[in-house]
């Protein structure tokens, strides 16, 4: 079988979607020695992916996401390569592609939160874009040979809005990447100084960087899209002046807007660290007190699972798929209620035994998920579609 995978979101370029695509391809390379795969990449991530399996070939597909070239020219490339099956790991399936395909739909965030706060564009242009999104995703769901999603919550969400999808959806859970890189003591100290958690002159190069830290801190890693509800953390920062709220994520329009809000409200114990490497993140996970995840909606919830894999107690909102994915390994709060959030956070800070128990539960919860199993399940879907053509 000749299978195509749209990997234009591959790697760090595509954030959570990029991680999903990267891990799917990585483990398919390991488990599938029979089928041929064509991996479509953009110039920005073309060099990042290097096939390790001779049955995997990469092809340049320099078509912008959600644009005209994606809809008109990308299908022409796919047709020329005569694929038996195409996998689109995102809803943006070209309308002109009419051969068999699988689509992964991670969530319906844009349908649940159709707000102008999700865009930097004007109201008129956003309205056109939103209508196009609704049309494209509905078309993808109707035409797909099979739909993959990453939680039963999202499966249920899809069926409620698109009843015709019932009977052709499979859930394949993602997993936390077990990789944990260790920095040298001097590198850790330099990191803490750079992001403002330590002073340059204090304890330079010591072996216990925890002593470097000016104040204990809570950690959030991810983007600042409106549904992530990071404004709640700004409100909470005023209630915990002796702690730092450390937000890690590549600066964009939404992070910049959050920074402005923090300055206007004179909140001084919030640090915006920007984009950090995996090694730098490993240090921050290890030294943080608690991981905070106040999201209003999640299709899977990979960031808190990754925090658990690094031994960090997790406090999460009881929203979307989070109770399904995190189980009893997290403490939950109401994402719309600052009192609920404050009570849960204080309960963790006041009892070290609670933190220890959450850490142990987190390790057990993470062990339930596997990218290898995700790849096996996906390969099985490919094979079933091919056999039932």
Coordinates of C-alpha atoms in Angstrom, one line a residue:
X1 CA 0.0 0.0 0.0
X2 CA 1.2 3.5 -0.8
X3 CA 0.3 5.9 2.0
X4 CA 0.7 9.7 2.2
X5 CA 0.9 11.7 5.4
X6 CA 0.5 15.4 5.4
X7 CA 3.4 16.4 7.7
X8 CA 3.4 20.1 7.0
X9 CA 2.9 20.7 10.7
X10 CA 5.7 18.3 11.6
X11 CA 7.8 19.0 14.7
X12 CA 8.0 22.1 16.8
X13 CA 6.7 24.2 13.9
X14 CA 3.2 22.8 14.5
X15 CA 3.2 22.8 18.3
X16 CA 0.9 20.0 19.7
X17 CA -0.2 19.0 16.3
X18 CA 3.4 18.9 15.2
X19 CA 4.3 16.6 18.1
X20 CA 1.5 14.2 17.2
X21 CA 2.6 14.1 13.5
X22 CA 6.2 13.6 14.4
X23 CA 5.6 10.8 16.9
X24 CA 3.1 9.0 14.5
X25 CA 5.7 9.0 11.7
X26 CA 8.6 8.0 14.1
X27 CA 6.8 4.9 15.4
X28 CA 5.2 4.0 12.0
X29 CA 8.8 3.8 10.7
X30 CA 9.6 1.4 13.5
X31 CA 6.6 -0.9 13.2
X32 CA 5.7 -1.0 9.5
X33 CA 8.2 -2.7 7.1
X34 CA 5.6 -3.5 4.4
X35 CA 3.9 -0.3 3.2
X36 CA 5.4 2.6 1.4
X37 CA 5.0 6.1 2.9
X38 CA 5.2 9.5 1.3
X39 CA 5.8 12.3 3.9
X40 CA 4.8 15.8 2.8
X41 CA 6.7 18.6 4.5
X42 CA 7.3 22.4 4.1
X43 CA 10.6 24.0 3.6
X44 CA 10.6 25.1 7.3
X45 CA 10.7 21.5 8.6
X46 CA 12.0 19.6 5.6
X47 CA 15.5 19.1 7.0
X48 CA 14.1 18.3 10.5
X49 CA 12.7 15.0 9.3
X50 CA 15.2 12.4 8.1
X51 CA 13.7 9.0 7.2
X52 CA 15.2 6.1 9.0
X53 CA 13.1 3.5 7.2
X54 CA 13.8 3.0 3.5
X55 CA 10.1 2.7 2.8
X56 CA 9.6 6.3 3.9
X57 CA 10.2 9.1 1.4
X58 CA 9.9 12.8 2.0
X59 CA 8.4 15.3 -0.5
X60 CA 8.4 19.0 -0.4
X61 CA 4.9 20.5 -0.3
X62 CA 5.3 24.2 0.1
X63 CA 1.6 25.1 0.4
X64 CA 0.6 27.4 3.2
X65 CA -1.8 26.1 5.8
X66 CA -5.5 27.1 5.3
X67 CA -4.6 28.9 2.0
X68 CA -5.5 28.9 -1.6
X69 CA -2.5 26.9 -2.7
X70 CA -3.4 24.2 -0.1
X71 CA -6.9 23.8 -1.6
X72 CA -5.9 24.0 -5.3
X73 CA -2.3 22.9 -5.8
X74 CA -1.7 20.4 -3.0
X75 CA -4.4 18.0 -4.4
X76 CA -2.6 18.1 -7.8
X77 CA 0.6 16.9 -6.2
X78 CA -1.3 14.1 -4.3
X79 CA -3.0 12.9 -7.5
X80 CA 0.4 12.7 -9.3
X81 CA 1.8 10.4 -6.7
X82 CA -1.1 7.9 -7.0
X83 CA -1.6 7.2 -3.3
X84 CA -3.8 4.4 -2.1
X85 CA -4.6 6.3 1.1
X86 CA -3.8 9.7 2.4
X87 CA -3.7 10.7 6.1
X88 CA -4.4 14.3 7.0
X89 CA -3.5 14.8 10.7
X90 CA -5.6 18.0 10.8
X91 CA -9.1 19.0 9.6
X92 CA -7.8 21.1 6.7
X93 CA -8.4 18.5 3.9
X94 CA -8.3 20.0 0.4
X95 CA -11.9 20.2 -1.0
X96 CA -10.6 19.0 -4.4
X97 CA -9.0 15.8 -3.1
X98 CA -11.5 13.0 -3.8
X99 CA -9.6 9.9 -3.2
X100 CA -9.6 7.8 0.0
X101 CA -8.3 9.5 3.1
X102 CA -8.1 9.4 6.9
X103 CA -8.4 12.6 8.9
X104 CA -7.4 13.2 12.5
X105 CA -9.6 15.7 14.3
X106 CA -8.1 16.7 17.6
X107 CA -10.9 19.0 18.8
X108 CA -13.6 21.3 17.8
X109 CA -12.3 24.4 19.6
X110 CA -13.1 26.8 16.9
X111 CA -16.7 25.7 16.8
X112 CA -17.0 25.8 20.6
X113 CA -15.3 29.2 20.9
X114 CA -16.0 31.1 17.7
X115 CA -14.8 34.4 19.0
X116 CA -12.8 37.3 17.5
X117 CA -10.4 37.0 20.4
X118 CA -9.0 33.9 18.5
X119 CA -7.7 36.0 15.6
X120 CA -5.6 39.1 14.9
X121 CA -7.8 39.9 11.8
X122 CA -10.7 42.2 11.4
X123 CA -14.3 41.1 12.1
X124 CA -15.3 40.8 8.4
X125 CA -12.3 38.8 7.4
X126 CA -12.7 36.6 10.5
X127 CA -16.3 35.9 9.7
X128 CA -15.3 34.7 6.2
X129 CA -12.5 32.6 7.6
X130 CA -14.8 31.1 10.2
X131 CA -17.4 30.1 7.6
X132 CA -14.7 28.5 5.5
X133 CA -13.5 26.6 8.5
X134 CA -17.0 25.2 9.2
X135 CA -17.4 24.2 5.5
X136 CA -14.0 22.5 5.3
X137 CA -14.3 20.5 8.5
X138 CA -17.9 19.4 7.6
X139 CA -16.7 18.3 4.2
X140 CA -13.7 16.4 5.7
X141 CA -15.9 14.6 8.1
X142 CA -18.5 13.7 5.4
X143 CA -15.9 12.5 2.8
X144 CA -13.4 10.7 5.1
X145 CA -13.1 7.0 4.9
X146 CA -12.3 7.1 8.6
X147 CA -11.9 9.7 11.3
X148 CA -9.3 9.4 14.1
X149 CA -9.6 11.4 17.2
X150 CA -7.6 11.6 20.4
X151 CA -10.2 11.2 23.2
X152 CA -13.7 9.9 23.7
X153 CA -14.7 13.4 24.7
X154 CA -13.8 14.7 21.2
X155 CA -15.4 11.6 19.6
X156 CA -18.7 12.5 21.4
X157 CA -18.3 16.2 20.5
X158 CA -17.9 15.3 16.8
X159 CA -20.9 13.0 16.8
X160 CA -23.1 15.6 18.5
X161 CA -22.4 18.1 15.8
X162 CA -22.0 15.7 12.9
X163 CA -24.2 12.6 13.4
X164 CA -23.1 11.2 10.1
X165 CA -19.7 10.6 11.6
X166 CA -21.0 7.9 13.9
X167 CA -19.6 4.4 13.0
X168 CA -16.4 5.7 11.4
X169 CA -14.5 7.2 14.3
X170 CA -11.6 5.6 16.2
X171 CA -9.9 6.9 19.3
X172 CA -6.1 6.7 19.4
X173 CA -4.7 8.3 22.5
X174 CA -1.5 10.3 22.3
X175 CA 1.2 10.0 24.9
X176 CA 3.8 12.0 26.8
X177 CA 7.3 12.0 25.4
X178 CA 9.6 10.2 27.9
X179 CA 12.7 12.1 26.9
X180 CA 14.2 14.0 29.8
X181 CA 17.4 16.0 29.1
X182 CA 19.7 17.1 31.9
X183 CA 21.6 20.4 31.8
X184 CA 24.9 21.0 33.6
X185 CA 24.7 22.9 36.9
X186 CA 26.2 26.0 35.2
X187 CA 23.8 25.8 32.3
X188 CA 20.9 25.5 34.7
X189 CA 22.1 28.5 36.7
X190 CA 22.4 30.5 33.5
X191 CA 18.9 29.5 32.5
X192 CA 17.5 30.6 35.8
X193 CA 19.3 33.9 35.6
X194 CA 18.1 34.5 32.0
X195 CA 14.5 34.1 32.7
X196 CA 14.6 36.0 36.0
X197 CA 14.3 33.2 38.6
X198 CA 17.8 33.9 40.0
X199 CA 20.4 36.6 40.3
X200 CA 23.7 36.4 38.4
X201 CA 25.9 36.8 41.4
X202 CA 24.3 34.1 43.6
X203 CA 25.5 30.5 43.9
X204 CA 26.9 30.4 40.3
X205 CA 27.5 26.9 39.1
X206 CA 26.4 25.2 42.3
X207 CA 25.1 21.6 42.2
X208 CA 21.7 22.4 43.8
X209 CA 20.0 25.0 41.5
X210 CA 16.9 25.0 43.7
X211 CA 18.8 27.2 46.1
X212 CA 19.3 29.7 43.3
X213 CA 15.6 30.4 43.0
X214 CA 14.4 33.7 44.4
X215 CA 10.8 32.5 45.0
X216 CA 9.1 29.1 44.5
X217 CA 7.2 29.0 41.3
X218 CA 4.2 27.5 39.5
X219 CA 4.7 26.4 35.9
X220 CA 2.6 26.6 32.7
X221 CA 3.9 25.4 29.3
X222 CA 1.9 26.0 26.2
X223 CA 0.3 28.6 24.0
X224 CA -1.7 31.6 25.1
X225 CA -4.8 31.1 22.9
X226 CA -7.9 32.5 24.5
X227 CA -9.4 29.1 25.4
X228 CA -6.2 28.4 27.5
X229 CA -7.7 30.8 30.0
X230 CA -4.4 32.2 31.2
X231 CA -6.1 35.4 32.5
X232 CA -7.0 33.2 35.4
X233 CA -3.4 32.9 36.3
X234 CA -2.9 36.6 36.3
X235 CA -5.8 36.9 38.8
X236 CA -4.3 34.1 40.9
X237 CA -0.9 35.8 40.9
X238 CA -2.3 38.6 43.0
X239 CA -3.4 36.0 45.6
X240 CA 0.0 34.4 45.8
X241 CA 2.5 37.2 45.9
X242 CA 5.2 35.0 47.4
X243 CA 5.2 32.7 44.4
X244 CA 6.2 33.3 40.8
X245 CA 3.8 32.2 38.0
X246 CA 6.1 31.1 35.1
X247 CA 4.5 30.9 31.7
X248 CA 6.6 29.2 28.9
X249 CA 5.6 29.5 25.3
X250 CA 6.7 31.1 22.1
X251 CA 5.7 34.8 22.1
X252 CA 2.9 35.7 19.7
X253 CA 0.0 38.1 19.5
X254 CA -1.8 36.4 22.4
X255 CA 1.2 36.2 24.7
X256 CA 2.0 39.9 23.9
X257 CA -1.5 40.9 24.8
X258 CA -1.2 39.0 28.1
X259 CA 2.0 40.8 28.9
X260 CA 0.3 44.1 28.4
X261 CA -2.4 43.1 30.7
X262 CA 0.1 42.1 33.4
X263 CA 1.8 45.5 33.1
X264 CA -1.4 47.4 33.2
X265 CA -2.5 45.6 36.3
X266 CA 0.9 45.9 37.9
X267 CA 1.4 42.2 38.4
X268 CA 5.1 41.7 39.1
X269 CA 5.2 38.0 40.0
X270 CA 4.4 36.6 36.5
X271 CA 7.4 35.7 34.3
X272 CA 7.0 35.2 30.5
X273 CA 9.9 32.9 29.6
X274 CA 9.2 32.6 25.8
X275 CA 10.2 29.5 23.9
X276 CA 12.6 27.1 25.6
X277 CA 14.4 23.9 24.5
X278 CA 13.4 20.5 25.8
X279 CA 16.5 20.5 28.0
X280 CA 15.6 23.8 29.5
X281 CA 12.1 22.7 30.1
X282 CA 13.3 19.6 31.9
X283 CA 15.1 21.8 34.5
X284 CA 12.0 23.9 35.0
X285 CA 9.7 20.9 35.4
X286 CA 12.1 19.5 38.0
X287 CA 12.3 22.7 40.1
X288 CA 8.7 23.8 39.9
X289 CA 6.3 23.2 42.8
X290 CA 3.1 22.7 40.8
X291 CA 2.0 22.6 37.1
X292 CA -1.1 24.7 36.4
X293 CA -3.5 24.1 33.5
X294 CA -6.6 26.3 33.6
X295 CA -7.9 25.5 30.0
X296 CA -11.6 25.9 29.2
X297 CA -11.5 23.2 26.5
X298 CA -9.0 20.4 25.5
X299 CA -9.3 17.7 23.0
X300 CA -6.6 15.7 24.7
X301 CA -4.5 17.7 27.1
X302 CA -0.9 16.7 26.4
X303 CA 1.0 19.4 28.4
X304 CA -0.2 18.3 31.8
X305 CA 0.5 14.7 30.9
X306 CA 4.0 15.7 30.0
X307 CA 4.3 17.5 33.3
X308 CA 3.3 14.3 35.1
X309 CA 5.9 12.3 33.2
X310 CA 8.5 14.6 34.7
X311 CA 7.3 14.2 38.3
X312 CA 5.4 17.4 38.7
X313 CA 2.1 17.6 40.6
X314 CA -0.7 18.8 38.3
X315 CA -3.7 21.1 39.0
X316 CA -6.1 21.1 36.0
X317 CA -9.5 22.5 35.2
X318 CA -12.3 20.0 35.0
X319 CA -12.9 20.9 31.3
X320 CA -13.1 19.0 28.1
X321 CA -11.2 15.8 28.0
X322 CA -8.9 16.5 30.9
X323 CA -10.7 14.3 33.5
X324 CA -10.7 11.5 30.9
X325 CA -7.0 11.8 30.1
X326 CA -5.6 12.7 33.6
X327 CA -7.9 10.5 35.6
X328 CA -7.2 10.6 39.4
X329 CA -3.7 11.8 38.9
X330 CA -4.6 15.5 39.0
X331 CA -6.5 17.8 41.3
X332 CA -9.3 19.6 39.5
X333 CA -10.8 23.1 39.8
X334 CA -13.5 25.1 38.1
X335 CA -11.8 27.1 35.3
X336 CA -14.3 29.9 35.6
X337 CA -14.1 30.3 39.4
X338 CA -11.0 31.9 41.0
X339 CA -12.1 30.8 44.5
X340 CA -12.2 27.1 43.4
X341 CA -8.7 27.5 41.9
X342 CA -7.3 29.2 45.0
X343 CA -8.7 26.6 47.3
X344 CA -7.2 23.7 45.3
X345 CA -3.8 25.4 45.0
X346 CA -3.6 26.2 48.7
X347 CA -4.5 22.6 49.6
X348 CA -1.5 21.3 47.6
X349 CA 0.9 23.9 49.0
X350 CA -0.2 23.2 52.6
X351 CA 0.3 19.4 52.4
X352 CA 3.5 17.9 51.1
X353 CA 2.0 14.4 51.3
X354 CA -0.6 15.5 48.7
X355 CA 2.2 16.6 46.4
X356 CA 4.0 13.2 46.8
X357 CA 0.8 11.3 46.2
X358 CA 0.0 13.3 43.0
X359 CA 3.6 12.7 41.8
X360 CA 3.2 8.9 42.2
X361 CA -0.3 8.9 40.6
X362 CA 1.1 11.0 37.7
X363 CA 3.8 8.4 36.9
X364 CA 1.2 5.6 36.9
X365 CA -1.2 7.6 34.7
X366 CA 1.5 8.5 32.1
X367 CA 2.4 4.8 31.8
X368 CA -1.1 4.1 30.4
X369 CA -0.3 5.9 27.2
X370 CA 2.0 4.9 24.4
X371 CA 2.9 6.5 21.1
X372 CA 3.8 3.0 19.9
X373 CA 0.3 1.8 20.6
X374 CA -1.1 4.9 18.9
X375 CA 1.0 4.0 15.8
X376 CA -0.1 0.4 15.8
X377 CA -3.8 1.4 16.1
X378 CA -3.3 3.9 13.2
X379 CA -1.6 1.3 11.0
X380 CA -4.4 -1.1 11.6
X381 CA -6.9 1.6 10.5
X382 CA -4.9 2.1 7.3
X383 CA -5.0 -1.7 6.6
X384 CA -8.7 -2.1 7.3
X385 CA -9.6 0.7 4.9
X386 CA -7.3 -0.7 2.2
X387 CA -8.8 -4.2 2.5
X388 CA -12.4 -2.9 2.5
X389 CA -11.9 -0.7 -0.6

